[in-house]
Amino acid sequence: MLEMLINAIEELDEEKVLKIVKRCVAAGTAPKDIWMALNKGLEKVGMRYETGEYSIADLMVVGIIFENVLEYTNMCDIYDDIETEAFGKTMLLGTVEGDLHDIGKSIFKGAMQAGGFIVKDLGVDVKAQDFVDAAVRYQCEIIGLSAVLTDCIISIKEVIDAFKAAGIRDQVKIIIGGCVANKTVSDFVGADAYTKSAIKGVEICQGWLKDEQE
């Protein structure tokens, strides 16, 4: 059934997605398993966007589908399996300059909050210096940069370069997410990690805190 859910997300079939989700909930499927299937479907949509098969409008559609699913299932339930280990650490989150997409960022924000982090969300189309200023103001140790558009990869790099210019790059960990996130991009911009999965992203950030404590 979860494979059917992945395919329905990929095909942007909202009616089918909601029907399958309802069946999964009724069958007692673990919230985390539903979440992972949804995330996998989102990844496939992102891949279709990257190849030009899907448009920005299609990304907006999948965002609406996600919001409706989360509303039906109750977002808190989706995050029940995430361990709360962050002890109130503050994370700074935002979509980089030139990109107005926020569905993936919003999902990740909810997962991070469920994981025990305090999240300062700067919103979308955020300038590089604004990330630096906010990181200093809120004493953030982890920075999350989101982008969907490939044209905005350079904006991610500009943010990281701004942290270097401010002399505080070594004081923060930077994770990137969104359709553009992969190892090649992560290496190019100089990020510490990348993720296309909200839950995996939380695990990465919690792992950094554990390393810090050891």
mmCIF file of C-alpha atoms in Angstrom:
data_model
loop_
_atom_site.group_PDB
_atom_site.id
_atom_site.type_symbol
_atom_site.label_atom_id
_atom_site.label_comp_id
_atom_site.label_asym_id
_atom_site.label_seq_id
_atom_site.Cartn_x
_atom_site.Cartn_y
_atom_site.Cartn_z
ATOM 1 C CA MET A 1 0.000 0.000 0.000
ATOM 2 C CA LEU A 2 2.882 2.357 0.752
ATOM 3 C CA GLU A 3 4.281 1.810 -2.736
ATOM 4 C CA MET A 4 0.884 2.820 -4.122
ATOM 5 C CA LEU A 5 1.088 5.962 -1.993
ATOM 6 C CA ILE A 6 4.506 6.826 -3.406
ATOM 7 C CA ASN A 7 3.196 6.409 -6.949
ATOM 8 C CA ALA A 8 0.083 8.492 -6.253
ATOM 9 C CA ILE A 9 2.220 11.349 -4.935
ATOM 10 C CA GLU A 10 4.481 11.109 -7.962
ATOM 11 C CA GLU A 11 1.458 11.311 -10.260
ATOM 12 C CA LEU A 12 0.037 14.281 -8.299
ATOM 13 C CA ASP A 13 -3.228 12.396 -7.757
ATOM 14 C CA GLU A 14 -4.551 14.118 -4.632
ATOM 15 C CA GLU A 15 -7.775 12.114 -4.417
ATOM 16 C CA LYS A 16 -5.896 8.831 -4.612
ATOM 17 C CA VAL A 17 -3.252 9.998 -2.138
ATOM 18 C CA LEU A 18 -5.840 10.899 0.497
ATOM 19 C CA LYS A 19 -7.726 7.654 -0.086
ATOM 20 C CA ILE A 20 -4.577 5.572 0.415
ATOM 21 C CA VAL A 21 -3.522 7.572 3.467
ATOM 22 C CA LYS A 22 -6.934 6.975 5.047
ATOM 23 C CA ARG A 23 -6.580 3.248 4.364
ATOM 24 C CA CYS A 24 -3.093 3.248 5.888
ATOM 25 C CA VAL A 25 -4.309 5.022 9.021
ATOM 26 C CA ALA A 26 -7.259 2.640 9.352
ATOM 27 C CA ALA A 27 -4.914 -0.325 8.974
ATOM 28 C CA GLY A 28 -2.690 0.960 11.765
ATOM 29 C CA THR A 29 0.306 1.778 9.584
ATOM 30 C CA ALA A 30 2.994 3.550 11.611
ATOM 31 C CA PRO A 31 2.968 7.344 11.083
ATOM 32 C CA LYS A 32 6.681 7.286 10.322
ATOM 33 C CA ASP A 33 6.150 4.747 7.528
ATOM 34 C CA ILE A 34 3.435 6.926 5.992
ATOM 35 C CA TRP A 35 5.751 9.897 6.288
ATOM 36 C CA MET A 36 8.641 8.118 4.601
ATOM 37 C CA ALA A 37 6.405 7.093 1.698
ATOM 38 C CA LEU A 38 5.194 10.668 1.286
ATOM 39 C CA ASN A 39 8.762 11.910 1.345
ATOM 40 C CA LYS A 40 9.819 9.337 -1.256
ATOM 41 C CA GLY A 41 6.990 10.474 -3.498
ATOM 42 C CA LEU A 42 8.093 14.075 -3.076
ATOM 43 C CA GLU A 43 11.623 13.104 -4.094
ATOM 44 C CA LYS A 44 10.261 11.546 -7.280
ATOM 45 C CA VAL A 45 8.302 14.718 -8.051
ATOM 46 C CA GLY A 46 11.511 16.684 -7.536
ATOM 47 C CA MET A 47 13.337 14.424 -9.974
ATOM 48 C CA ARG A 48 10.642 14.988 -12.594
ATOM 49 C CA TYR A 49 10.985 18.719 -12.052
ATOM 50 C CA GLU A 50 14.745 18.515 -12.522
ATOM 51 C CA THR A 51 14.295 16.705 -15.864
ATOM 52 C CA GLY A 52 11.775 19.288 -17.035
ATOM 53 C CA GLU A 53 8.831 16.901 -16.993
ATOM 54 C CA TYR A 54 7.175 18.806 -14.145
ATOM 55 C CA SER A 55 6.836 22.565 -13.739
ATOM 56 C CA ILE A 56 6.813 24.987 -10.816
ATOM 57 C CA ALA A 57 3.022 24.696 -10.845
ATOM 58 C CA ASP A 58 3.351 20.942 -10.265
ATOM 59 C CA LEU A 59 5.570 21.579 -7.253
ATOM 60 C CA MET A 60 2.874 23.847 -5.875
ATOM 61 C CA VAL A 61 0.299 21.086 -6.396
ATOM 62 C CA VAL A 62 2.347 18.533 -4.476
ATOM 63 C CA GLY A 63 2.764 21.112 -1.715
ATOM 64 C CA ILE A 64 -1.004 21.432 -1.419
ATOM 65 C CA ILE A 65 -1.360 17.646 -1.354
ATOM 66 C CA PHE A 66 1.167 17.439 1.472
ATOM 67 C CA GLU A 67 -0.627 20.092 3.480
ATOM 68 C CA ASN A 68 -3.938 18.272 3.111
ATOM 69 C CA VAL A 69 -2.401 14.956 4.133
ATOM 70 C CA LEU A 70 -0.735 16.480 7.180
ATOM 71 C CA GLU A 71 -3.989 18.155 8.155
ATOM 72 C CA TYR A 72 -5.846 14.847 7.907
ATOM 73 C CA THR A 73 -3.292 12.760 9.780
ATOM 74 C CA ASN A 74 -2.423 15.416 12.389
ATOM 75 C CA MET A 75 1.131 16.687 12.000
ATOM 76 C CA CYS A 76 2.032 15.828 15.589
ATOM 77 C CA ASP A 77 1.230 12.161 14.986
ATOM 78 C CA ILE A 78 3.452 12.099 11.910
ATOM 79 C CA TYR A 79 6.419 13.103 14.070
ATOM 80 C CA ASP A 80 5.746 10.747 16.997
ATOM 81 C CA ASP A 81 8.670 8.477 16.139
ATOM 82 C CA ILE A 82 11.253 11.265 16.161
ATOM 83 C CA GLU A 83 13.414 11.209 19.261
ATOM 84 C CA THR A 84 13.445 14.451 21.232
ATOM 85 C CA GLU A 85 17.113 14.988 21.986
ATOM 86 C CA ALA A 86 17.920 18.572 21.029
ATOM 87 C CA PHE A 87 17.443 20.088 24.490
ATOM 88 C CA GLY A 88 16.245 23.448 23.188
ATOM 89 C CA LYS A 89 19.082 24.105 20.745
ATOM 90 C CA THR A 90 18.232 26.794 18.219
ATOM 91 C CA MET A 91 18.236 26.188 14.486
ATOM 92 C CA LEU A 92 17.986 28.875 11.827
ATOM 93 C CA LEU A 93 15.951 27.959 8.768
ATOM 94 C CA GLY A 94 15.095 29.701 5.522
ATOM 95 C CA THR A 95 14.672 29.442 1.762
ATOM 96 C CA VAL A 96 17.524 31.215 0.008
ATOM 97 C CA GLU A 97 17.318 34.387 -2.067
ATOM 98 C CA GLY A 98 15.524 33.999 -5.378
ATOM 99 C CA ASP A 99 13.367 31.058 -4.269
ATOM 100 C CA LEU A 100 9.822 31.463 -2.957
ATOM 101 C CA HIS A 101 9.031 27.809 -2.202
ATOM 102 C CA ASP A 102 8.372 26.828 1.392
ATOM 103 C CA ILE A 103 6.488 23.505 1.577
ATOM 104 C CA GLY A 104 9.621 21.403 2.100
ATOM 105 C CA LYS A 105 10.998 23.943 4.542
ATOM 106 C CA SER A 106 7.768 23.957 6.515
ATOM 107 C CA ILE A 107 7.730 20.165 6.731
ATOM 108 C CA PHE A 108 11.346 20.117 7.910
ATOM 109 C CA LYS A 109 10.581 22.848 10.428
ATOM 110 C CA GLY A 110 7.842 20.731 11.983
ATOM 111 C CA ALA A 111 10.135 17.716 12.154
ATOM 112 C CA MET A 112 12.908 19.737 13.800
ATOM 113 C CA GLN A 113 10.513 21.156 16.376
ATOM 114 C CA ALA A 114 9.277 17.659 17.119
ATOM 115 C CA GLY A 115 12.924 16.678 17.561
ATOM 116 C CA GLY A 116 13.307 19.225 20.339
ATOM 117 C CA PHE A 117 14.836 22.125 18.433
ATOM 118 C CA ILE A 118 13.802 25.751 18.682
ATOM 119 C CA VAL A 119 13.441 26.857 15.053
ATOM 120 C CA LYS A 120 13.831 30.434 13.876
ATOM 121 C CA ASP A 121 12.203 30.508 10.427
ATOM 122 C CA LEU A 122 13.277 33.433 8.247
ATOM 123 C CA GLY A 123 10.787 32.538 5.519
ATOM 124 C CA VAL A 124 11.547 32.607 1.797
ATOM 125 C CA ASP A 125 13.760 34.669 -0.518
ATOM 126 C CA VAL A 126 16.213 35.335 2.321
ATOM 127 C CA LYS A 127 19.403 37.267 1.584
ATOM 128 C CA ALA A 128 22.764 35.833 2.597
ATOM 129 C CA GLN A 129 23.576 38.548 5.125
ATOM 130 C CA ASP A 130 20.183 38.123 6.771
ATOM 131 C CA PHE A 131 21.095 34.518 7.575
ATOM 132 C CA VAL A 132 24.361 35.639 9.153
ATOM 133 C CA ASP A 133 22.763 38.446 11.155
ATOM 134 C CA ALA A 134 20.013 36.165 12.460
ATOM 135 C CA ALA A 135 22.471 33.402 13.342
ATOM 136 C CA VAL A 136 24.418 35.839 15.496
ATOM 137 C CA ARG A 137 21.290 37.374 17.017
ATOM 138 C CA TYR A 138 19.733 34.044 17.995
ATOM 139 C CA GLN A 139 23.040 32.238 18.681
ATOM 140 C CA CYS A 140 22.175 29.441 16.266
ATOM 141 C CA GLU A 141 24.483 26.459 15.969
ATOM 142 C CA ILE A 142 22.735 24.847 13.003
ATOM 143 C CA ILE A 143 21.660 26.557 9.781
ATOM 144 C CA GLY A 144 19.168 24.985 7.380
ATOM 145 C CA LEU A 145 19.122 26.297 3.803
ATOM 146 C CA SER A 146 16.311 25.293 1.459
ATOM 147 C CA ALA A 147 16.082 25.660 -2.322
ATOM 148 C CA VAL A 148 14.009 24.147 -5.106
ATOM 149 C CA LEU A 149 15.328 26.046 -8.120
ATOM 150 C CA THR A 150 18.688 25.049 -9.585
ATOM 151 C CA ASP A 151 19.338 28.718 -10.330
ATOM 152 C CA CYS A 152 19.452 29.255 -6.565
ATOM 153 C CA ILE A 153 22.385 26.933 -5.934
ATOM 154 C CA ILE A 154 24.607 29.985 -6.199
ATOM 155 C CA SER A 155 22.444 31.662 -3.539
ATOM 156 C CA ILE A 156 23.199 28.778 -1.171
ATOM 157 C CA LYS A 157 26.903 29.244 -1.808
ATOM 158 C CA GLU A 158 26.577 32.976 -1.179
ATOM 159 C CA VAL A 159 25.060 32.285 2.243
ATOM 160 C CA ILE A 160 27.884 29.950 3.208
ATOM 161 C CA ASP A 161 30.469 32.395 1.857
ATOM 162 C CA ALA A 162 28.830 35.118 3.967
ATOM 163 C CA PHE A 163 29.366 33.018 7.088
ATOM 164 C CA LYS A 164 33.014 32.627 6.093
ATOM 165 C CA ALA A 165 33.380 36.362 5.526
ATOM 166 C CA ALA A 166 31.883 37.038 8.953
ATOM 167 C CA GLY A 167 34.461 34.718 10.514
ATOM 168 C CA ILE A 168 31.882 32.384 12.058
ATOM 169 C CA ARG A 169 31.698 29.531 9.545
ATOM 170 C CA ASP A 170 33.451 27.188 11.964
ATOM 171 C CA GLN A 171 30.885 27.996 14.662
ATOM 172 C CA VAL A 172 27.894 26.602 12.780
ATOM 173 C CA LYS A 173 26.830 23.460 10.967
ATOM 174 C CA ILE A 174 25.020 24.005 7.674
ATOM 175 C CA ILE A 175 22.585 21.534 6.136
ATOM 176 C CA ILE A 176 20.916 22.048 2.764
ATOM 177 C CA GLY A 177 17.626 20.611 1.565
ATOM 178 C CA GLY A 178 15.127 20.803 -1.271
ATOM 179 C CA CYS A 179 15.080 19.571 -4.848
ATOM 180 C CA VAL A 180 18.608 20.838 -5.477
ATOM 181 C CA ALA A 181 20.146 18.968 -2.542
ATOM 182 C CA ASN A 182 22.628 16.250 -3.442
ATOM 183 C CA LYS A 183 26.260 15.425 -2.710
ATOM 184 C CA THR A 184 27.604 17.288 -5.728
ATOM 185 C CA VAL A 185 25.805 20.489 -4.787
ATOM 186 C CA SER A 186 26.683 20.072 -1.111
ATOM 187 C CA ASP A 187 30.374 19.756 -1.953
ATOM 188 C CA PHE A 188 30.231 22.709 -4.358
ATOM 189 C CA VAL A 189 28.640 25.132 -1.899
ATOM 190 C CA GLY A 190 30.641 23.883 1.090
ATOM 191 C CA ALA A 191 27.768 22.613 3.235
ATOM 192 C CA ASP A 192 28.275 20.175 6.098
ATOM 193 C CA ALA A 193 25.415 17.921 5.019
ATOM 194 C CA TYR A 194 22.440 17.620 2.705
ATOM 195 C CA THR A 195 19.105 15.828 2.910
ATOM 196 C CA LYS A 196 15.893 15.324 0.979
ATOM 197 C CA SER A 197 14.203 13.664 3.943
ATOM 198 C CA ALA A 198 12.929 15.686 6.893
ATOM 199 C CA ILE A 199 13.370 12.810 9.332
ATOM 200 C CA LYS A 200 16.874 12.048 8.058
ATOM 201 C CA GLY A 201 17.678 15.735 8.389
ATOM 202 C CA VAL A 202 16.625 15.703 12.037
ATOM 203 C CA GLU A 203 18.809 12.657 12.649
ATOM 204 C CA ILE A 204 21.793 14.426 11.080
ATOM 205 C CA CYS A 205 21.294 17.521 13.231
ATOM 206 C CA GLN A 206 20.827 15.486 16.399
ATOM 207 C CA GLY A 207 23.974 13.567 15.518
ATOM 208 C CA TRP A 208 25.929 16.818 15.418
ATOM 209 C CA LEU A 209 24.758 17.634 18.928
ATOM 210 C CA LYS A 210 25.743 14.191 20.184
ATOM 211 C CA ASP A 211 29.222 14.590 18.691
ATOM 212 C CA GLU A 212 29.477 17.965 20.415
ATOM 213 C CA GLN A 213 28.629 16.444 23.784
ATOM 214 C CA GLU A 214 31.146 13.587 23.531
#
